[in-house]
Coordinates of C-alpha atoms (C1' of nucleotides) in Angstrom, one line a residue:
Chain A
X59 CA 131.7 16.4 85.0
X60 CA 132.3 17.2 88.5
X61 CA 133.5 20.9 87.9
X62 CA 130.2 20.7 85.4
X63 CA 128.2 20.1 87.7
X64 CA 129.9 23.4 89.8
X65 CA 129.3 25.4 87.0
X66 CA 126.0 24.3 86.5
X67 CA 125.6 25.1 90.8
X68 CA 126.9 28.7 90.3
X69 CA 124.9 29.5 86.5
X70 CA 121.9 27.9 89.5
X71 CA 122.4 30.3 91.9
X72 CA 123.1 32.8 89.6
X73 CA 119.5 32.9 88.0
X74 CA 118.4 32.8 91.3
X75 CA 119.7 35.4 93.0
X76 CA 119.5 38.5 90.1
X77 CA 115.7 37.0 89.3
X78 CA 113.9 36.1 92.4
X79 CA 111.2 38.3 93.9
X80 CA 112.0 40.9 96.2
X81 CA 109.6 38.8 99.1
X82 CA 108.1 40.5 101.9
X83 CA 107.0 38.3 104.1
X84 CA 108.3 36.6 107.1
X85 CA 108.2 32.8 106.5
X86 CA 110.8 29.9 107.9
X87 CA 111.8 27.7 105.5
X88 CA 110.3 24.8 107.1
X89 CA 106.7 26.6 106.3
X90 CA 108.2 26.8 102.2
X91 CA 109.3 23.4 102.1
X92 CA 105.9 21.9 103.7
X93 CA 104.6 24.5 100.4
X94 CA 106.9 23.1 98.4
X95 CA 106.2 19.7 99.1
X96 CA 102.8 19.3 98.7
X97 CA 102.4 20.9 95.5
X98 CA 104.5 19.0 93.8
X99 CA 103.6 15.5 95.4
X100 CA 99.9 13.8 95.9
X101 CA 97.4 13.2 98.5
X102 CA 100.4 14.9 101.6
X103 CA 99.2 14.0 104.9
X104 CA 100.8 14.9 107.8
X105 CA 102.7 12.2 108.6
X106 CA 104.7 13.1 104.7
X107 CA 105.5 16.4 106.6
X108 CA 107.5 14.9 109.6
X109 CA 109.4 11.9 107.3
X110 CA 110.2 15.0 104.5
X111 CA 111.3 17.1 106.6
X112 CA 112.4 15.3 110.4
X113 CA 110.2 16.0 113.0
X114 CA 108.3 13.9 114.8
X115 CA 103.9 14.1 114.0
X116 CA 102.9 16.6 116.6
X117 CA 105.4 19.1 115.4
X118 CA 104.2 18.4 111.9
X119 CA 100.8 18.5 112.8
X120 CA 101.4 21.5 114.6
X121 CA 103.4 22.8 111.5
X122 CA 99.4 22.0 110.2
X123 CA 97.8 23.7 111.9
X124 CA 99.2 26.9 111.7
X125 CA 99.4 27.3 108.0
X126 CA 95.2 26.5 108.0
X127 CA 95.4 29.4 110.7
X128 CA 97.6 31.4 107.7
X129 CA 95.8 30.5 105.6
X130 CA 97.8 28.2 102.9
X131 CA 96.4 25.3 103.1
X132 CA 93.2 23.5 103.6
X133 CA 92.4 20.0 105.1
X134 CA 90.9 17.4 104.0
X135 CA 90.2 13.4 104.6
X136 CA 90.8 10.4 102.5
X137 CA 87.8 9.7 102.2
X138 CA 88.9 5.8 102.2
X139 CA 90.9 6.0 104.9
X140 CA 89.2 8.9 107.3
X141 CA 92.1 8.8 109.7
X142 CA 94.5 10.2 107.3
X143 CA 94.6 14.2 106.0
X144 CA 94.9 15.2 102.8
X145 CA 96.6 18.6 102.7
X146 CA 96.1 21.6 99.8
X147 CA 97.1 24.8 98.7
X148 CA 95.4 27.5 99.0
X149 CA 94.8 30.2 96.1
X150 CA 96.4 32.3 99.1
X151 CA 99.4 29.6 99.9
X152 CA 100.8 29.6 96.4
X153 CA 100.7 32.8 95.5
X154 CA 103.4 32.6 98.2
X155 CA 105.1 29.5 97.0
X156 CA 105.1 31.1 93.9
X157 CA 107.1 34.3 95.4
X158 CA 109.1 32.1 98.2
X159 CA 110.7 29.3 94.8
X160 CA 109.6 30.6 91.2
X161 CA 111.7 33.2 89.4
X162 CA 110.2 36.7 88.9
X163 CA 107.5 36.7 85.8
X164 CA 108.5 39.7 85.3
X165 CA 111.9 39.8 86.0
X166 CA 112.4 36.8 83.5
X167 CA 110.1 38.0 81.2
X168 CA 112.4 40.6 80.6
X169 CA 115.2 38.1 80.2
X170 CA 114.2 36.6 77.5
X171 CA 113.3 38.8 75.2
X172 CA 116.7 40.5 75.4
X173 CA 117.8 36.1 73.9
X174 CA 117.0 35.5 69.8
X175 CA 115.0 32.7 69.1
X176 CA 117.9 30.2 69.6
X177 CA 118.0 31.1 72.6
X178 CA 115.0 30.9 73.6
X179 CA 114.9 27.8 72.2
X180 CA 117.9 27.0 73.9
X181 CA 116.8 27.5 77.4
X182 CA 112.7 25.7 77.4
X183 CA 114.8 22.5 76.2
X184 CA 116.9 22.6 78.7
X185 CA 114.7 23.4 81.8
X186 CA 112.1 20.6 80.7
X187 CA 115.0 18.2 79.9
X188 CA 116.5 18.6 83.4
X189 CA 112.9 18.6 84.7
X190 CA 112.0 15.2 83.6
X191 CA 114.8 14.1 84.0
X192 CA 114.4 15.1 87.0
X193 CA 111.5 13.6 88.3
X194 CA 112.1 10.5 86.5
X195 CA 115.6 9.3 88.1
X196 CA 114.8 10.7 91.9
Chain B
X284 CA 104.7 35.1 76.3
X285 CA 103.6 34.8 79.4
X286 CA 103.0 31.3 78.5
X287 CA 107.1 30.3 78.5
X288 CA 107.7 32.2 81.7
X289 CA 104.8 29.2 83.3
X290 CA 106.0 27.0 81.8
X291 CA 110.7 27.7 82.8
X292 CA 108.7 28.0 86.1
X293 CA 107.0 25.1 86.7
X294 CA 110.3 23.2 85.2
X295 CA 112.7 25.1 87.3
X296 CA 110.8 24.4 90.7
X297 CA 110.4 20.5 89.9
X298 CA 114.1 20.5 89.4
X299 CA 114.8 22.5 92.0
X300 CA 111.7 20.0 94.6
X301 CA 113.6 17.0 92.6
X302 CA 117.5 17.3 93.1
X303 CA 117.9 19.7 96.3
X304 CA 119.8 18.9 99.5
X305 CA 117.8 16.9 101.9
X306 CA 119.1 19.2 104.4
X307 CA 119.4 19.1 107.7
X308 CA 119.8 22.1 108.9
X309 CA 117.3 24.6 110.9
X310 CA 117.8 27.9 109.4
X311 CA 115.6 30.3 109.0
X312 CA 114.4 32.8 104.9
X313 CA 115.8 35.3 106.3
X314 CA 120.0 34.1 106.5
X315 CA 119.6 32.5 103.3
X316 CA 118.7 35.3 102.3
X317 CA 121.7 37.1 104.2
X318 CA 124.0 34.4 102.6
X319 CA 123.0 34.3 99.4
X320 CA 123.7 38.4 99.3
X321 CA 126.8 38.1 100.8
X322 CA 127.4 35.7 98.2
X323 CA 126.2 37.1 95.4
X324 CA 127.6 40.7 96.2
X325 CA 130.7 42.5 96.7
X326 CA 131.3 44.6 100.1
X327 CA 128.5 44.0 102.1
X328 CA 128.2 45.2 105.0
X329 CA 125.0 45.7 107.5
X330 CA 122.9 48.6 106.2
X331 CA 123.3 46.3 102.4
X332 CA 121.7 43.8 104.7
X333 CA 119.0 46.0 106.3
X334 CA 118.1 47.4 103.1
X335 CA 118.4 43.7 101.4
X336 CA 115.7 42.2 104.1
X337 CA 113.7 45.0 104.6
X338 CA 114.2 44.8 108.7
X339 CA 115.3 47.9 110.7
X340 CA 119.3 48.5 111.0
X341 CA 119.0 47.6 114.4
X342 CA 118.1 44.2 113.5
X343 CA 120.1 43.7 111.2
X344 CA 123.2 44.4 112.8
X345 CA 122.0 41.5 115.6
X346 CA 121.3 38.7 112.2
X347 CA 125.4 39.8 111.7
X348 CA 125.7 39.2 115.7
X349 CA 123.6 35.6 115.6
X350 CA 125.4 34.6 111.9
X351 CA 129.4 35.0 113.5
X352 CA 127.9 33.0 116.5
X353 CA 127.4 30.7 114.4
X354 CA 130.5 30.4 112.3
X355 CA 128.6 31.1 108.7
X356 CA 130.4 34.3 108.6
X357 CA 133.1 36.9 109.6
X358 CA 133.0 40.4 109.6
X359 CA 136.3 43.1 108.7
X360 CA 136.3 46.4 107.9
X361 CA 136.1 48.5 104.7
X362 CA 140.0 49.7 105.6
X363 CA 139.3 53.5 103.8
X364 CA 136.1 54.1 105.7
X365 CA 136.8 52.0 108.9
X366 CA 132.6 52.7 110.7
X367 CA 132.1 50.2 107.8
X368 CA 131.3 46.5 108.2
X369 CA 132.7 44.1 105.6
X370 CA 131.5 40.9 105.9
X371 CA 133.1 37.3 104.5
X372 CA 131.1 33.8 104.0
X373 CA 133.6 31.4 105.9
X374 CA 133.8 27.8 104.5
X375 CA 131.4 26.8 106.7
X376 CA 129.0 29.0 105.8
X377 CA 129.6 28.1 102.1
X378 CA 128.9 24.9 103.0
X379 CA 124.8 26.5 104.8
X380 CA 124.3 28.3 101.9
X381 CA 125.1 25.6 99.4
X382 CA 123.2 22.8 101.0
X383 CA 119.7 26.0 101.7
X384 CA 120.1 26.8 96.7
X385 CA 122.4 24.8 95.1
X386 CA 121.2 21.4 93.4
X387 CA 123.0 18.1 94.5
X388 CA 125.7 17.2 93.1
X389 CA 125.2 13.5 93.6
X390 CA 121.8 13.7 93.0
X391 CA 122.6 16.4 89.3
X392 CA 125.9 14.5 88.5
X393 CA 123.5 12.0 87.9
X394 CA 120.9 13.1 85.5
X395 CA 123.8 14.3 83.5
X396 CA 124.2 11.3 83.2
X397 CA 121.2 9.9 81.2
X398 CA 122.1 12.9 78.5
X399 CA 123.2 12.4 75.2
X400 CA 126.1 14.8 74.8
X401 CA 124.0 17.2 72.4
X402 CA 121.5 17.6 75.1
X403 CA 124.0 18.1 78.5
X404 CA 126.0 21.5 76.7
X405 CA 121.9 22.2 75.8
X406 CA 121.7 22.3 79.1
X407 CA 125.2 24.0 80.1
X408 CA 124.9 26.3 77.6
X409 CA 120.6 27.3 78.1
X410 CA 122.1 28.1 82.1
X411 CA 124.7 30.7 81.0
X412 CA 123.0 32.4 79.1
X413 CA 119.9 33.0 81.3
X414 CA 122.6 33.1 84.6
X415 CA 125.0 36.4 82.3
X416 CA 121.5 38.0 80.8
X417 CA 119.9 37.4 83.9
X418 CA 123.6 39.1 85.3
X419 CA 123.4 41.8 83.0
X420 CA 119.7 43.6 83.2
X421 CA 119.2 43.3 87.1
Chain C
dT273 C1' 82.7 -8.0 119.4
dG274 C1' 86.9 -6.7 121.4
dT275 C1' 92.0 -5.4 121.7
dT276 C1' 95.5 -2.9 118.7
dT277 C1' 97.1 -0.6 116.0
dT278 C1' 97.4 3.4 112.7
dA279 C1' 97.2 8.5 111.5
dT280 C1' 96.0 12.7 113.6
dA281 C1' 95.7 16.2 117.5
dT282 C1' 96.2 19.2 121.0
dC283 C1' 98.8 20.9 125.9
dT284 C1' 102.1 21.7 128.7
dT285 C1' 106.5 23.0 128.5
dT286 C1' 111.0 25.0 126.5
dC287 C1' 114.0 27.6 123.3
dA288 C1' 115.2 30.6 119.5
dT289 C1' 114.8 33.7 117.2
dT290 C1' 112.9 38.1 115.1
dA291 C1' 112.0 42.6 115.4
dC292 C1' 111.7 47.8 116.7
dG293 C1' 112.2 51.2 119.4
dA294 C1' 115.9 54.1 122.2
dT295 C1' 120.5 54.6 123.5
dA296 C1' 125.3 54.1 122.7
dT297 C1' 129.8 54.1 120.4
dA298 C1' 133.0 55.9 117.4
dA299 C1' 134.3 57.2 112.0
dT300 C1' 133.8 60.5 108.7
dC301 C1' 132.9 65.1 106.9
dG302 C1' 132.3 69.9 106.7
Chain D
dC177 C1' 134.3 70.9 117.3
dG178 C1' 128.9 69.7 116.2
dA179 C1' 126.6 66.5 112.7
dT180 C1' 126.4 62.9 110.0
dT181 C1' 127.2 57.6 109.5
dA182 C1' 127.5 53.2 110.3
dT183 C1' 127.0 50.5 113.3
dA184 C1' 126.2 47.8 117.8
dT185 C1' 123.9 46.7 122.1
dC186 C1' 120.3 46.4 125.7
dG187 C1' 115.3 45.7 126.9
dT188 C1' 111.0 43.6 125.8
dA189 C1' 107.4 41.7 123.5
dA190 C1' 105.4 38.0 120.4
dT191 C1' 106.0 34.4 117.7
dG192 C1' 108.0 30.0 115.8
dA193 C1' 109.6 25.4 116.1
dA194 C1' 110.3 21.6 118.8
dA195 C1' 109.3 17.4 122.1
dG196 C1' 107.2 14.1 125.4
dA197 C1' 103.0 12.8 127.0
dT198 C1' 98.8 11.8 126.7
dA199 C1' 93.8 11.9 123.4
dT200 C1' 90.5 10.1 119.9
dA201 C1' 89.0 8.3 116.1
dA202 C1' 89.8 5.4 112.4
dA203 C1' 90.3 0.6 110.9
dA204 C1' 92.5 -3.9 111.5
dC205 C1' 92.8 -8.1 112.9
dA206 C1' 92.8 -11.9 115.6

DNA sequence: TGTTTTATATCTTTCATTACGATATAATCG
DNA sequence: CGATTATATCGTAATGAAAGATATAAAACA
């Protein structure tokens, strides 16, 4: 079982290595993680970021400031509690996040084109299963 | 077809978001990419790094210096051409790379445990297919 | 209503990182 | 031997990341 896990991780990292985008932007790991959090979770504010990337509130607030300056994020306030910030990805932010975490769509399409229908189904099914179960149990 | 690609990317990023390690180290994106390159490709030296992350040779050399100081890498020379550097991951470097690019093995094991044998097979097959084809055609 | 708490924001300071151009060194090629 | 290639180092500059201290403004509480 442990060996299955390692094997899957090796496949996982190989896939990413060969199919990721050749990203140009100079971007820090922290900033990518903040983009991921805002993308995948609802109603993310400054304190959610602080606890997620384990920094103080003021540092998180500065990250947000810089990311808004760079047009990655926009900021609104929670209408039910005007103290609370709610962050949103801009289209540009989504693009940057995509280029830094997704698989290159052209490369992926090229790989998928080489698969027969059965293999293509297996791939789609497998990732669907993993993503659904991961969401459920984490 | 394009929608299959987007769908797979959404599954892909969801899986990573929910199953990655809660990494603590402050590490830059560039450094992670260098670790990936040294891990996945043979005989990586300073100039390979420079062209991979698109910086000048001197900058690449400085990256290598810092990464050796941090004990991520060790440096040897190509016996056939003593000008050329060949880089290797240390155990610590492998560990850092793992924590920053792989899925958390405990979380992954937990998810896999919820699958029946058929589903487990599909997952293993699918990632194997993708990684093999990605290696072949890139 | 007045006080406290909560959620952010800003200011200052410090340190590390990233990058480049210029220059240096050392091995190999012709 | 001179040219080329691969890497290293130096000086310098810009930026980023982080924390502590302090400030503000909204909400909760007594």
